[in-house]
Amino acid sequence: MTGPVPPAPARLVSLDAFRGLAIAGMILVNNPGSWAHVYGPLRHAAWHGASPTDLIFPFFLFGVGVSMSFSFAARTARGDTRRDLAKHVARRALIIYGLGLFMAAYPGFDLSTVRVVGVLARIALVYLVAGTLVLALSRRAVLAVMVALPLVYWALMSWVPVPGFGAGDLSAEGNLAAWIDRAVLGVHMWSGGGGVYDPEGLLSTLPAISSALAGLFTGDFLRSRRDGSPRSATSVHLALAGGALVVAGLVWDAFFPINKPLWTSSYVAYTTGWALVTLAALYWLVEIGRFHRWTRPLVIYGMNAITVFVASGLVARTLILWRVPAEEGSGSTTSLYNLVYEAGFASWAGPLNGSLAFAGATVLFWLGVLWAMSARGIFIKV
């Protein structure tokens, strides 16, 4: 997996489905009817540990890496030079970051307090660094970087003392990553962390790069299967590698706890392992078993992933800010978002199931929008 890799084969439906699964999962967990009524698996772990929701973002970054392998190979085959690819990487990273900044600032656009990091900012930074490494270094050197980043991050978080807390403190306030974010970002941090930490902060982006690079080498491996190797062996190899990484993450957890907000090194191993297992299952079903019709909704989601993430976030924010009368004659108001949830879902399904039904309906709504776009050949490439 570290030597020369052949050009990209035909598009893998299982890969498109994997990417679509990640973005549909993001839409589902980001849009409950009420944050006060959410089933446990659809919440992030309180701090240490990982719920199914904590797999979604690293799955997406892993998919970014897999897609990078295929995309770079296809562009090179079309005659793009390294300089062309570098321009493409920089431009795409800048656009993704700009979209993230726009989402964070909307609708007030108060740049004095806007959050300058976030989900899209992390995707942009990871893509920029990973793409630059791929273009500047040999695959063997990139592999060394992928392995080194989690180890260096572990060492920094364990041994570098934080003023007022000492070394190795992994609490929300006392860890090194949070201290750096407070010192550098100040008021431009995530408001949900109370100004103490940011789950998409600066230092914790380093191990996130390895999540994407693991996807890159997985993409290289999938492309190398053009040599006539049995497809069943491909699926088995992915599953075995994934299982080994899940176990490694659980073992590492005893020394450096699995933690999504800190994107700990054990979290990288654990989530990458599950990404490989999931991709192996999809590969087995779609590429080997030819059970692919059911993947159409996921593929459609994957084709406009960044677009639907941005659009769904802006629409949800608008509905939350849009005030409407709560009850006729009461004089009080509520958000249009809450009114739709209360009247359209909680009224018949109850608060908890209604909240889940609202989230599910949101996923289906955006699937309908994307399906209409797909039918008209509209694919917004970012």
Tab-separated table of C-alpha atoms in Angstrom:
chain	number	residue	atom	x	y	z
A	1	MET	CA	0.000	0.000	0.000
A	2	THR	CA	2.993	2.339	0.030
A	3	GLY	CA	4.259	1.838	-3.524
A	4	PRO	CA	3.007	3.079	-6.895
A	5	VAL	CA	-0.735	2.706	-7.320
A	6	PRO	CA	-2.519	2.107	-10.633
A	7	PRO	CA	-5.049	4.550	-12.073
A	8	ALA	CA	-8.564	4.716	-10.726
A	9	PRO	CA	-11.073	2.092	-11.816
A	10	ALA	CA	-14.763	2.693	-12.424
A	11	ARG	CA	-16.591	4.481	-9.630
A	12	LEU	CA	-17.369	2.298	-6.625
A	13	VAL	CA	-21.032	2.478	-5.631
A	14	SER	CA	-20.116	1.212	-2.164
A	15	LEU	CA	-17.847	4.218	-1.658
A	16	ASP	CA	-20.578	6.641	-2.730
A	17	ALA	CA	-22.975	4.878	-0.361
A	18	PHE	CA	-20.450	5.122	2.480
A	19	ARG	CA	-20.078	8.867	1.974
A	20	GLY	CA	-23.848	9.273	1.733
A	21	LEU	CA	-24.324	7.294	4.942
A	22	ALA	CA	-22.018	9.710	6.764
A	23	ILE	CA	-23.714	12.887	5.542
A	24	ALA	CA	-27.239	11.511	6.066
A	25	GLY	CA	-26.154	10.605	9.592
A	26	MET	CA	-24.979	14.176	10.116
A	27	ILE	CA	-28.368	15.532	9.015
A	28	LEU	CA	-30.170	13.082	11.313
A	29	VAL	CA	-28.248	13.857	14.504
A	30	ASN	CA	-28.051	17.610	13.852
A	31	ASN	CA	-31.807	18.091	13.444
A	32	PRO	CA	-33.812	16.605	16.320
A	33	GLY	CA	-37.192	18.157	16.971
A	34	SER	CA	-35.962	19.090	20.438
A	35	TRP	CA	-32.482	18.795	21.926
A	36	ALA	CA	-34.166	18.039	25.240
A	37	HIS	CA	-35.628	14.841	23.773
A	38	VAL	CA	-33.015	12.772	21.951
A	39	TYR	CA	-32.356	9.028	22.157
A	40	GLY	CA	-28.959	8.180	23.669
A	41	PRO	CA	-27.355	6.696	20.525
A	42	LEU	CA	-28.137	9.951	18.679
A	43	ARG	CA	-26.243	12.032	21.232
A	44	HIS	CA	-22.498	12.525	21.486
A	45	ALA	CA	-20.813	10.889	24.464
A	46	ALA	CA	-20.769	13.295	27.413
A	47	TRP	CA	-16.943	13.338	27.383
A	48	HIS	CA	-14.872	10.144	27.284
A	49	GLY	CA	-16.267	7.243	25.278
A	50	ALA	CA	-18.074	7.075	21.948
A	51	SER	CA	-21.675	6.668	20.886
A	52	PRO	CA	-22.775	5.790	17.326
A	53	THR	CA	-23.115	9.545	16.733
A	54	ASP	CA	-19.419	9.981	17.495
A	55	LEU	CA	-18.582	7.801	14.482
A	56	ILE	CA	-20.191	10.094	11.923
A	57	PHE	CA	-17.655	12.921	11.592
A	58	PRO	CA	-14.565	10.668	11.443
A	59	PHE	CA	-16.410	8.510	8.900
A	60	PHE	CA	-16.823	11.604	6.756
A	61	LEU	CA	-13.131	12.532	7.035
A	62	PHE	CA	-12.187	8.933	6.247
A	63	GLY	CA	-14.394	9.182	3.157
A	64	VAL	CA	-12.659	12.425	2.192
A	65	GLY	CA	-9.364	10.531	2.184
A	66	VAL	CA	-10.718	7.632	0.125
A	67	SER	CA	-12.193	10.056	-2.399
A	68	MET	CA	-8.894	11.956	-2.557
A	69	SER	CA	-7.103	8.807	-3.712
A	70	PHE	CA	-9.614	8.238	-6.511
A	71	SER	CA	-9.897	11.907	-7.458
A	72	PHE	CA	-6.168	12.568	-7.654
A	73	ALA	CA	-5.662	9.448	-9.764
A	74	ALA	CA	-8.464	10.428	-12.138
A	75	ARG	CA	-7.172	13.994	-12.507
A	76	THR	CA	-3.643	12.776	-13.095
A	77	ALA	CA	-4.917	10.398	-15.775
A	78	ARG	CA	-6.583	13.377	-17.471
A	79	GLY	CA	-3.240	15.168	-17.598
A	80	ASP	CA	-3.335	17.369	-14.475
A	81	THR	CA	0.083	18.219	-13.064
A	82	ARG	CA	0.995	18.408	-9.384
A	83	ARG	CA	0.695	22.175	-9.687
A	84	ASP	CA	-2.845	21.792	-11.046
A	85	LEU	CA	-3.734	19.468	-8.192
A	86	ALA	CA	-2.234	21.855	-5.629
A	87	LYS	CA	-4.378	24.698	-6.978
A	88	HIS	CA	-7.436	22.440	-6.846
A	89	VAL	CA	-6.736	21.490	-3.225
A	90	ALA	CA	-6.171	25.094	-2.123
A	91	ARG	CA	-9.257	26.356	-3.929
A	92	ARG	CA	-11.510	23.619	-2.574
A	93	ALA	CA	-10.216	24.045	0.976
A	94	LEU	CA	-10.785	27.804	0.797
A	95	ILE	CA	-14.353	27.377	-0.466
A	96	ILE	CA	-15.232	24.820	2.219
A	97	TYR	CA	-13.735	27.021	4.926
A	98	GLY	CA	-15.594	30.059	3.569
A	99	LEU	CA	-18.889	28.155	3.653
A	100	GLY	CA	-18.215	27.166	7.241
A	101	LEU	CA	-17.470	30.776	8.207
A	102	PHE	CA	-20.647	31.921	6.481
A	103	MET	CA	-22.708	29.331	8.386
A	104	ALA	CA	-21.140	30.355	11.690
A	105	ALA	CA	-21.799	34.065	11.059
A	106	TYR	CA	-25.348	33.712	9.669
A	107	PRO	CA	-27.549	35.697	10.087
A	108	GLY	CA	-25.978	38.482	12.160
A	109	PHE	CA	-22.500	38.343	10.614
A	110	ASP	CA	-20.869	39.743	13.743
A	111	LEU	CA	-17.237	38.991	12.906
A	112	SER	CA	-16.063	40.154	16.336
A	113	THR	CA	-17.349	36.960	17.932
A	114	VAL	CA	-17.872	34.555	15.010
A	115	ARG	CA	-16.577	31.042	15.498
A	116	VAL	CA	-13.613	30.590	13.167
A	117	VAL	CA	-13.340	26.824	13.574
A	118	GLY	CA	-16.038	24.188	13.196
A	119	VAL	CA	-17.052	21.124	11.213
A	120	LEU	CA	-16.485	22.626	7.759
A	121	ALA	CA	-13.355	24.438	8.929
A	122	ARG	CA	-11.932	21.126	10.125
A	123	ILE	CA	-12.829	19.420	6.854
A	124	ALA	CA	-11.127	22.248	4.964
A	125	LEU	CA	-7.961	22.198	7.073
A	126	VAL	CA	-7.698	18.403	7.031
A	127	TYR	CA	-8.232	18.317	3.268
A	128	LEU	CA	-5.656	21.075	2.705
A	129	VAL	CA	-2.968	19.445	4.843
A	130	ALA	CA	-3.657	15.888	3.659
A	131	GLY	CA	-3.735	16.957	0.015
A	132	THR	CA	-0.512	18.925	0.381
A	133	LEU	CA	1.227	15.976	2.021
A	134	VAL	CA	0.112	13.641	-0.754
A	135	LEU	CA	1.423	16.002	-3.426
A	136	ALA	CA	4.694	16.842	-1.669
A	137	LEU	CA	5.773	13.475	-0.250
A	138	SER	CA	6.092	9.870	-1.279
A	139	ARG	CA	3.381	7.480	-0.135
A	140	ARG	CA	5.849	5.946	2.327
A	141	ALA	CA	6.520	9.352	3.869
A	142	VAL	CA	2.792	10.093	4.036
A	143	LEU	CA	2.282	6.775	5.824
A	144	ALA	CA	4.953	7.782	8.354
A	145	VAL	CA	3.165	11.091	8.952
A	146	MET	CA	-0.167	9.316	9.375
A	147	VAL	CA	1.289	7.096	12.109
A	148	ALA	CA	3.357	9.867	13.723
A	149	LEU	CA	0.580	12.447	14.170
A	150	PRO	CA	-1.491	10.431	16.714
A	151	LEU	CA	1.684	9.459	18.593
A	152	VAL	CA	2.928	13.053	18.761
A	153	TYR	CA	-0.524	14.259	19.810
A	154	TRP	CA	-0.632	11.617	22.563
A	155	ALA	CA	2.758	12.769	23.825
A	156	LEU	CA	1.780	16.447	23.780
A	157	MET	CA	-1.511	15.889	25.572
A	158	SER	CA	0.116	13.620	28.162
A	159	TRP	CA	3.386	15.347	28.957
A	160	VAL	CA	3.151	19.071	28.176
A	161	PRO	CA	2.065	20.913	31.352
A	162	VAL	CA	-0.886	23.288	31.159
A	163	PRO	CA	-0.684	26.405	33.375
A	164	GLY	CA	-2.853	25.856	36.424
A	165	PHE	CA	-3.566	22.214	35.622
A	166	GLY	CA	-0.286	20.393	35.008
A	167	ALA	CA	0.414	17.667	32.458
A	168	GLY	CA	-1.956	14.916	31.382
A	169	ASP	CA	-5.175	16.590	32.537
A	170	LEU	CA	-7.847	15.499	30.058
A	171	SER	CA	-10.753	17.414	31.563
A	172	ALA	CA	-12.677	19.833	29.361
A	173	GLU	CA	-10.844	22.833	30.772
A	174	GLY	CA	-7.484	21.419	31.791
A	175	ASN	CA	-6.280	19.716	28.609
A	176	LEU	CA	-3.591	21.222	26.401
A	177	ALA	CA	-5.778	21.471	23.280
A	178	ALA	CA	-8.416	23.506	25.126
A	179	TRP	CA	-5.768	25.782	26.662
A	180	ILE	CA	-4.305	26.504	23.216
A	181	ASP	CA	-7.765	27.221	21.798
A	182	ARG	CA	-8.557	29.652	24.624
A	183	ALA	CA	-5.212	31.392	24.134
A	184	VAL	CA	-5.403	31.632	20.342
A	185	LEU	CA	-9.109	31.710	19.493
A	186	GLY	CA	-10.505	33.520	22.517
A	187	VAL	CA	-14.129	34.532	21.877
A	188	HIS	CA	-14.052	32.879	18.444
A	189	MET	CA	-14.651	29.447	19.977
A	190	TRP	CA	-17.690	27.195	20.120
A	191	SER	CA	-20.331	28.778	22.350
A	192	GLY	CA	-21.605	25.353	23.432
A	193	GLY	CA	-18.363	24.725	25.295
A	194	GLY	CA	-18.907	27.699	27.561
A	195	GLY	CA	-15.727	29.303	26.293
A	196	VAL	CA	-13.703	26.442	27.800
A	197	TYR	CA	-13.024	24.183	24.805
A	198	ASP	CA	-13.874	23.704	21.144
A	199	PRO	CA	-14.549	20.196	19.737
A	200	GLU	CA	-13.068	21.274	16.390
A	201	GLY	CA	-10.151	23.219	17.795
A	202	LEU	CA	-6.620	23.747	16.529
A	203	LEU	CA	-4.372	21.125	18.123
A	204	SER	CA	-6.977	18.365	17.879
A	205	THR	CA	-7.026	18.850	14.106
A	206	LEU	CA	-3.621	17.119	13.923
A	207	PRO	CA	-4.893	13.601	14.692
A	208	ALA	CA	-7.966	14.286	12.516
A	209	ILE	CA	-5.569	14.508	9.570
A	210	SER	CA	-4.656	10.882	10.224
A	211	SER	CA	-8.343	9.942	9.986
A	212	ALA	CA	-8.353	11.262	6.409
A	213	LEU	CA	-4.961	9.772	5.535
A	214	ALA	CA	-6.208	6.359	6.647
A	215	GLY	CA	-8.966	6.819	4.075
A	216	LEU	CA	-6.363	7.767	1.468
A	217	PHE	CA	-4.481	4.498	1.904
A	218	THR	CA	-7.762	2.595	1.883
A	219	GLY	CA	-8.544	4.243	-1.452
A	220	ASP	CA	-5.102	3.250	-2.735
A	221	PHE	CA	-5.778	-0.310	-1.645
A	222	LEU	CA	-9.163	-0.406	-3.384
A	223	ARG	CA	-7.660	0.952	-6.595
A	224	SER	CA	-4.879	-1.613	-6.466
A	225	ARG	CA	-7.470	-4.412	-6.649
A	226	ARG	CA	-7.556	-3.970	-10.420
A	227	ASP	CA	-4.924	-6.703	-10.577
A	228	GLY	CA	-7.633	-9.377	-10.649
A	229	SER	CA	-7.610	-10.214	-6.934
A	230	PRO	CA	-10.897	-11.732	-5.744
A	231	ARG	CA	-13.305	-9.053	-4.573
A	232	SER	CA	-14.230	-11.196	-1.586
A	233	ALA	CA	-10.602	-10.987	-0.437
A	234	THR	CA	-10.782	-7.195	-0.661
A	235	SER	CA	-13.758	-7.122	1.669
A	236	VAL	CA	-12.137	-9.549	4.095
A	237	HIS	CA	-8.905	-7.536	4.202
A	238	LEU	CA	-10.825	-4.336	4.937
A	239	ALA	CA	-12.810	-6.030	7.692
A	240	LEU	CA	-9.735	-7.609	9.295
A	241	ALA	CA	-7.825	-4.315	9.267
A	242	GLY	CA	-10.874	-2.562	10.708
A	243	GLY	CA	-11.326	-5.110	13.461
A	244	ALA	CA	-7.661	-4.836	14.427
A	245	LEU	CA	-7.918	-1.049	14.675
A	246	VAL	CA	-11.086	-1.225	16.777
A	247	VAL	CA	-9.277	-3.497	19.225
A	248	ALA	CA	-6.206	-1.227	19.157
A	249	GLY	CA	-8.407	1.767	19.935
A	250	LEU	CA	-10.029	-0.017	22.864
A	251	VAL	CA	-6.625	-1.019	24.254
A	252	TRP	CA	-5.276	2.511	23.778
A	253	ASP	CA	-8.380	3.812	25.548
A	254	ALA	CA	-6.926	2.555	28.830
A	255	PHE	CA	-3.994	4.973	28.438
A	256	PHE	CA	-5.460	7.805	26.355
A	257	PRO	CA	-9.288	7.677	26.524
A	258	ILE	CA	-11.453	7.622	23.437
A	259	ASN	CA	-12.810	11.157	23.238
A	260	LYS	CA	-14.459	12.870	20.277
A	261	PRO	CA	-14.111	16.534	21.397
A	262	LEU	CA	-10.367	15.963	21.905
A	263	TRP	CA	-10.120	13.670	18.838
A	264	THR	CA	-7.751	11.509	20.866
A	265	SER	CA	-5.392	9.054	19.212
A	266	SER	CA	-7.392	6.099	20.537
A	267	TYR	CA	-10.473	7.715	18.985
A	268	VAL	CA	-8.664	7.866	15.623
A	269	ALA	CA	-7.855	4.153	15.756
A	270	TYR	CA	-11.295	3.153	17.042
A	271	THR	CA	-13.332	5.173	14.534
A	272	THR	CA	-11.072	4.330	11.598
A	273	GLY	CA	-11.552	0.676	12.473
A	274	TRP	CA	-15.328	1.006	12.390
A	275	ALA	CA	-15.106	2.964	9.129
A	276	LEU	CA	-13.167	0.086	7.548
A	277	VAL	CA	-15.638	-2.495	8.868
A	278	THR	CA	-18.576	-0.465	7.552
A	279	LEU	CA	-16.951	0.030	4.156
A	280	ALA	CA	-16.129	-3.692	4.031
A	281	ALA	CA	-19.793	-4.542	4.662
A	282	LEU	CA	-20.966	-2.130	1.967
A	283	TYR	CA	-18.335	-3.461	-0.448
A	284	TRP	CA	-19.481	-7.010	0.219
A	285	LEU	CA	-23.157	-6.189	-0.320
A	286	VAL	CA	-22.784	-3.881	-3.311
A	287	GLU	CA	-19.666	-4.877	-5.262
A	288	ILE	CA	-19.834	-8.615	-4.576
A	289	GLY	CA	-23.486	-9.374	-3.812
A	290	ARG	CA	-24.756	-6.789	-6.326
A	291	PHE	CA	-27.386	-5.640	-3.823
A	292	HIS	CA	-27.167	-2.036	-4.889
A	293	ARG	CA	-30.682	-0.706	-5.510
A	294	TRP	CA	-31.195	0.104	-1.845
A	295	THR	CA	-28.085	2.295	-1.885
A	296	ARG	CA	-29.598	4.847	-4.293
A	297	PRO	CA	-30.719	7.256	-1.522
A	298	LEU	CA	-27.261	7.094	0.077
A	299	VAL	CA	-25.517	7.637	-3.260
A	300	ILE	CA	-27.704	10.669	-3.941
A	301	TYR	CA	-26.794	12.091	-0.531
A	302	GLY	CA	-23.122	11.468	-1.226
A	303	MET	CA	-23.186	13.287	-4.567
A	304	ASN	CA	-24.019	16.661	-2.983
A	305	ALA	CA	-22.642	16.093	0.508
A	306	ILE	CA	-21.235	19.536	1.348
A	307	THR	CA	-24.154	21.279	-0.381
A	308	VAL	CA	-26.803	19.508	1.677
A	309	PHE	CA	-24.831	19.984	4.901
A	310	VAL	CA	-24.680	23.741	4.344
A	311	ALA	CA	-28.259	24.070	3.082
A	312	SER	CA	-29.753	22.014	5.916
A	313	GLY	CA	-27.825	23.997	8.507
A	314	LEU	CA	-28.923	27.369	7.108
A	315	VAL	CA	-32.555	26.314	6.795
A	316	ALA	CA	-32.614	24.958	10.360
A	317	ARG	CA	-31.049	28.186	11.671
A	318	THR	CA	-33.629	30.253	9.774
A	319	LEU	CA	-36.541	28.219	11.149
A	320	ILE	CA	-35.198	28.610	14.686
A	321	LEU	CA	-34.908	32.391	14.326
A	322	TRP	CA	-38.304	32.794	12.618
A	323	ARG	CA	-40.733	33.755	15.394
A	324	VAL	CA	-44.442	32.908	15.097
A	325	PRO	CA	-47.388	33.073	17.561
A	326	ALA	CA	-47.259	30.175	20.020
A	327	GLU	CA	-51.000	30.002	20.669
A	328	GLU	CA	-53.777	32.123	19.260
A	329	GLY	CA	-54.505	35.010	21.596
A	330	SER	CA	-51.697	34.172	24.025
A	331	GLY	CA	-49.410	36.946	22.852
A	332	SER	CA	-46.374	34.666	23.199
A	333	THR	CA	-44.180	33.482	20.364
A	334	THR	CA	-42.135	30.434	19.512
A	335	SER	CA	-39.791	29.519	16.704
A	336	LEU	CA	-41.226	28.124	13.501
A	337	TYR	CA	-38.857	25.167	14.005
A	338	ASN	CA	-40.427	24.389	17.402
A	339	LEU	CA	-43.949	24.955	16.102
A	340	VAL	CA	-43.449	22.392	13.329
A	341	TYR	CA	-42.011	19.919	15.830
A	342	GLU	CA	-44.752	20.420	18.429
A	343	ALA	CA	-47.726	20.498	16.066
A	344	GLY	CA	-46.503	18.140	13.371
A	345	PHE	CA	-44.697	15.479	15.378
A	346	ALA	CA	-44.784	15.695	19.196
A	347	SER	CA	-48.579	16.142	19.117
A	348	TRP	CA	-49.092	12.556	17.959
A	349	ALA	CA	-45.796	10.754	18.655
A	350	GLY	CA	-44.856	12.278	22.009
A	351	PRO	CA	-41.782	14.399	22.795
A	352	LEU	CA	-39.089	11.731	22.347
A	353	ASN	CA	-40.449	9.797	19.382
A	354	GLY	CA	-41.704	13.028	17.870
A	355	SER	CA	-38.206	14.469	18.058
A	356	LEU	CA	-36.844	11.398	16.264
A	357	ALA	CA	-39.642	11.544	13.680
A	358	PHE	CA	-38.826	15.211	13.026
A	359	ALA	CA	-35.166	14.303	12.436
A	360	GLY	CA	-36.164	11.442	10.145
A	361	ALA	CA	-38.518	13.703	8.215
A	362	THR	CA	-35.690	16.201	7.800
A	363	VAL	CA	-33.498	13.497	6.272
A	364	LEU	CA	-36.323	12.512	3.903
A	365	PHE	CA	-37.040	16.136	2.986
A	366	TRP	CA	-33.452	16.760	1.942
A	367	LEU	CA	-33.355	13.419	0.152
A	368	GLY	CA	-36.294	14.652	-1.918
A	369	VAL	CA	-34.485	17.890	-2.723
A	370	LEU	CA	-31.304	16.051	-3.689
A	371	TRP	CA	-33.231	13.487	-5.737
A	372	ALA	CA	-34.860	16.293	-7.729
A	373	MET	CA	-31.440	17.869	-8.252
A	374	SER	CA	-30.006	14.528	-9.374
A	375	ALA	CA	-32.871	13.985	-11.821
A	376	ARG	CA	-31.987	17.305	-13.419
A	377	GLY	CA	-28.278	16.586	-13.428
A	378	ILE	CA	-27.535	19.253	-10.826
A	379	PHE	CA	-24.433	18.409	-8.806
A	380	ILE	CA	-22.810	21.292	-6.960
A	381	LYS	CA	-19.142	20.413	-6.679
A	382	VAL	CA	-17.272	22.156	-3.895
